[in-house]
PDB file of C-alpha atoms in Angstrom:
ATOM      1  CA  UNK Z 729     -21.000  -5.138   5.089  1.00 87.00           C
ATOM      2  CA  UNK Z 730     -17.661  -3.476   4.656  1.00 90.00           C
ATOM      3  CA  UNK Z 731     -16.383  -7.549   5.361  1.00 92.00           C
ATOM      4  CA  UNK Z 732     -18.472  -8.717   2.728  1.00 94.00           C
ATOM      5  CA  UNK Z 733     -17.471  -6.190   0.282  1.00 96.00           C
ATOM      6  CA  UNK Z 734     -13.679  -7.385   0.683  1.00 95.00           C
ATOM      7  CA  UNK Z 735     -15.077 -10.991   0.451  1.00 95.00           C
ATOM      8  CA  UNK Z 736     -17.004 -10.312  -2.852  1.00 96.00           C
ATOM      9  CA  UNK Z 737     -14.040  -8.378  -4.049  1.00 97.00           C
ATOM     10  CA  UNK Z 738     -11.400 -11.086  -3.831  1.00 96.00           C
ATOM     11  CA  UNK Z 739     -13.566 -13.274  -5.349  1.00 96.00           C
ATOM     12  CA  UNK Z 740     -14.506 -10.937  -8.398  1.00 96.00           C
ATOM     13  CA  UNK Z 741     -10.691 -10.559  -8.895  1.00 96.00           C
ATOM     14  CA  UNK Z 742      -9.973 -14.283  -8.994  1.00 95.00           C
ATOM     15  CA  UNK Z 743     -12.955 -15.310 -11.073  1.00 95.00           C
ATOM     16  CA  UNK Z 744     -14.680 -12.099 -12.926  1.00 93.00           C
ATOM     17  CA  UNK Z 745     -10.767 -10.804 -13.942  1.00 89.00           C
ATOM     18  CA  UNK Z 746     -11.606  -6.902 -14.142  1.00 92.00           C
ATOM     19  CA  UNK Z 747     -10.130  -5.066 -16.582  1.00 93.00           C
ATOM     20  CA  UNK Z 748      -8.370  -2.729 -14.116  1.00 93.00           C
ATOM     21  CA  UNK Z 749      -8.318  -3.798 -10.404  1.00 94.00           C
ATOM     22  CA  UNK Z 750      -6.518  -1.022  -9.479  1.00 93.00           C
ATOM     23  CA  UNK Z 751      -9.383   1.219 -10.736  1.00 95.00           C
ATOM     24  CA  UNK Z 752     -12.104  -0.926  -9.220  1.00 95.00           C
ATOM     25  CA  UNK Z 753     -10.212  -0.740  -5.522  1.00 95.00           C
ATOM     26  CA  UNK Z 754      -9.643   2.536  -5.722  1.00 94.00           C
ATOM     27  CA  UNK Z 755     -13.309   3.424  -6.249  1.00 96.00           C
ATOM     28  CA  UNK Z 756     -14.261   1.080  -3.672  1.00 96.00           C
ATOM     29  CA  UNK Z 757     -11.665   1.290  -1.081  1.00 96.00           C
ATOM     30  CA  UNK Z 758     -13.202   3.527   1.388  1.00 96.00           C
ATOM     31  CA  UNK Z 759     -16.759   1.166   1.242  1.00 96.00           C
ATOM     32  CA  UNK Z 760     -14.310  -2.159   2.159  1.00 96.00           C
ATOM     33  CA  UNK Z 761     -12.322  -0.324   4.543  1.00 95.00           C
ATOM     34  CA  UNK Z 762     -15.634   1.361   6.794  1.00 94.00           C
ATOM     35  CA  UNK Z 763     -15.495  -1.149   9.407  1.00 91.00           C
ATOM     36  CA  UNK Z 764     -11.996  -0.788  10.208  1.00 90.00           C
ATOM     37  CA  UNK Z 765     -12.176   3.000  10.010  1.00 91.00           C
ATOM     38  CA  UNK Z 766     -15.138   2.922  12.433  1.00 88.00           C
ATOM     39  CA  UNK Z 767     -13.835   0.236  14.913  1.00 80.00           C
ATOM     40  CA  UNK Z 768      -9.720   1.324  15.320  1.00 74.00           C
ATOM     41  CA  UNK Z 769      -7.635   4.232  15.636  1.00 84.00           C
ATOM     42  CA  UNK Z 770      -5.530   3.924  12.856  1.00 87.00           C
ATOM     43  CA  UNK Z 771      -3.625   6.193  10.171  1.00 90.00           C
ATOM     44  CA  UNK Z 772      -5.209   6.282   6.700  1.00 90.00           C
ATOM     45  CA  UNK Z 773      -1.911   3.982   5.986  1.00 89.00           C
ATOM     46  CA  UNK Z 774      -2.353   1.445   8.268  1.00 89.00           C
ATOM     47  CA  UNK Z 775      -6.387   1.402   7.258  1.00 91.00           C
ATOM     48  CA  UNK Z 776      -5.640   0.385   3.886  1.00 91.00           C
ATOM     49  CA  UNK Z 777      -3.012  -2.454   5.018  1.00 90.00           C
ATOM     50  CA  UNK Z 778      -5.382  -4.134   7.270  1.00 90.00           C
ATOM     51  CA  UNK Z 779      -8.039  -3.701   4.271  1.00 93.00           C
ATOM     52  CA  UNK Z 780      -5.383  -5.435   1.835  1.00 93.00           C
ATOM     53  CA  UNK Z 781      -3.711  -7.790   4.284  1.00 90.00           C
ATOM     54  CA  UNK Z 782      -7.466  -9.531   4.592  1.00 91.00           C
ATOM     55  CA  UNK Z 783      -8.032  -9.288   0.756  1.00 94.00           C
ATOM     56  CA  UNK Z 784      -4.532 -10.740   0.679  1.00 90.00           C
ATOM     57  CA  UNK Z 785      -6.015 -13.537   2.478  1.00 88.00           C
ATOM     58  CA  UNK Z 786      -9.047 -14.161   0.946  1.00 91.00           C
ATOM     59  CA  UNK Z 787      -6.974 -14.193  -2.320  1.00 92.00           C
ATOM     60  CA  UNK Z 788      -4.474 -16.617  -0.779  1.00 87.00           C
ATOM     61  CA  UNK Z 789      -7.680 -19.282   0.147  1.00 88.00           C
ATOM     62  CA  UNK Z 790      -8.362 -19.262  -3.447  1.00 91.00           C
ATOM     63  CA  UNK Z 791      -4.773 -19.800  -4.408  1.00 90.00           C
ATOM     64  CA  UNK Z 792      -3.548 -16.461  -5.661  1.00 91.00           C
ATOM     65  CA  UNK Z 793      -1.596 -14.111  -4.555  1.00 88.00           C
ATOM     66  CA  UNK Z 794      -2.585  -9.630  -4.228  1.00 90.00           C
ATOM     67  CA  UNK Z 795       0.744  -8.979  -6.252  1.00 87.00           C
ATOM     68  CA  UNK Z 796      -0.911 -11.066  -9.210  1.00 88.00           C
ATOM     69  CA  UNK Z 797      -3.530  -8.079  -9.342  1.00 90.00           C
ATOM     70  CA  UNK Z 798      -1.227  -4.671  -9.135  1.00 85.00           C
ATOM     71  CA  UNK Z 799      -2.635  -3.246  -6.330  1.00 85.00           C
ATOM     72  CA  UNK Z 800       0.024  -2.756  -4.192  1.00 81.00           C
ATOM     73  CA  UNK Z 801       4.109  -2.611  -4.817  1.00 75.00           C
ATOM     74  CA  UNK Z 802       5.611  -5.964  -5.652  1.00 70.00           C
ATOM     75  CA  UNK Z 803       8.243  -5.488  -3.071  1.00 65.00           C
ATOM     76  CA  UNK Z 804       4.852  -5.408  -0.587  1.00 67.00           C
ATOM     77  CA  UNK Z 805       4.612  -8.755   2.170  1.00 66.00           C
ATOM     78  CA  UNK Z 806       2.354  -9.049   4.941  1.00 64.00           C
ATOM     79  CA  UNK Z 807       4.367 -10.656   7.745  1.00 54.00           C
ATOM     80  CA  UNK Z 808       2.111 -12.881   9.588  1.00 49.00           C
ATOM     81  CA  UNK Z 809       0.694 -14.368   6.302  1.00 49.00           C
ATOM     82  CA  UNK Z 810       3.728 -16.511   5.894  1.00 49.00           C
ATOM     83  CA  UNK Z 811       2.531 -17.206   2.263  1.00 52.00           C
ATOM     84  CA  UNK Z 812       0.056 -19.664   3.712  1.00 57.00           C
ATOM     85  CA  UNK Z 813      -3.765 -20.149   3.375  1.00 61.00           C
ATOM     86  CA  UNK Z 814      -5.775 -19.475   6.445  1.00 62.00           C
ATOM     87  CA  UNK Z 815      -6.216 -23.193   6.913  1.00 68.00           C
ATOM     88  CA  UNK Z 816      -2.601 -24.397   6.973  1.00 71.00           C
ATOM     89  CA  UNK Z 817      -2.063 -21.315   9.676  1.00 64.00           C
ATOM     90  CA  UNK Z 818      -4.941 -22.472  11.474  1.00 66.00           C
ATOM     91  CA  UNK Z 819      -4.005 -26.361  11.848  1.00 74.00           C
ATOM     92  CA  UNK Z 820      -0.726 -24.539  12.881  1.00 73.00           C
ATOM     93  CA  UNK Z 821      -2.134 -22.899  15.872  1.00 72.00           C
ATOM     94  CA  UNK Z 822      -3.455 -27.016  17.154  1.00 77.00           C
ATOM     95  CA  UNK Z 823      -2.583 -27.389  20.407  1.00 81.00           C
ATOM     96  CA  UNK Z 824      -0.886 -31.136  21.082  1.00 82.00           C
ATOM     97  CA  UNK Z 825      -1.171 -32.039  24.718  1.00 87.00           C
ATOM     98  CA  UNK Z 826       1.045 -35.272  25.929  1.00 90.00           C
ATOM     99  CA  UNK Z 827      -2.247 -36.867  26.801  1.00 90.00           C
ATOM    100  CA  UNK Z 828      -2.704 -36.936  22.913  1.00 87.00           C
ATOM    101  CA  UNK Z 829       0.836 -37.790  22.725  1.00 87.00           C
ATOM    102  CA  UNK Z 830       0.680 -40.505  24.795  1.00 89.00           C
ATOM    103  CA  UNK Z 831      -2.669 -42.460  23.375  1.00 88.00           C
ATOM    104  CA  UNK Z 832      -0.439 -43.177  20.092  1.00 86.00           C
ATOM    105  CA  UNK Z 833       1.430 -46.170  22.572  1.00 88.00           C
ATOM    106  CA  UNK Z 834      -2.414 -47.301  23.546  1.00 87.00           C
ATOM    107  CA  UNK Z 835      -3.624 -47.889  19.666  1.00 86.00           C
ATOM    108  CA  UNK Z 836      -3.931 -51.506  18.976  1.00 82.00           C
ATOM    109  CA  UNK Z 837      -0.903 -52.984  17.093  1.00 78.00           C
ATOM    110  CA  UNK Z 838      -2.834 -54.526  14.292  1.00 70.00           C
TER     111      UNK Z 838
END
């Protein structure tokens, strides 16, 4: 649920524009964040980065950014986002083999 509820929240802030984000994560931060609590054992800190760094992401799919919203520092960038939507990183993670390579020569020259 706690998935979901990060889900739902991106998409609230990108179509629904709440008056005051901040206010809305902060009453709802421990709800998104359960799962991670429950599953890891990680600071309070690094809780809430993984919680944002996937909200991040969700945001990014939809084409906006988490500094847009004022929820974290400006000066704030998750590393292995690269600025990219989950679908560029994904067709970035493809696998060419030199079989696949290779079948380019055996296409037909018309």
């Amino acid at each position: 649920m706690p998935y979901v509820l990060r889900r739902l929240f991106a998409t609230l802030l990108v179509y629904s524009c709440p008056n005051n984000p901040k206010e809305l994560w902060l009453k709802f931060e421990y709800a998104m964040s359960e799962d991670i609590i429950r599953s890891n054992t990680l600071t309070s800190r690094q809780v809430r980065m993984q919680v944002l760094e996937q909200i991040n992401g969700f945001l990014q799919s939809m084409g906006k950014d988490i500094n847009a919203f004022d929820l974290v520092p400006r000066d704030l960038v998750f590393a292995n986002l690269e600025n990219q939507t989950r679908e560029i990183r994904a067709e970035r993670t493809i696998v060419i083999t030199q079989e696949d390579l290779h079948a380019i020569l055996m296409l037909n020259d018309k």
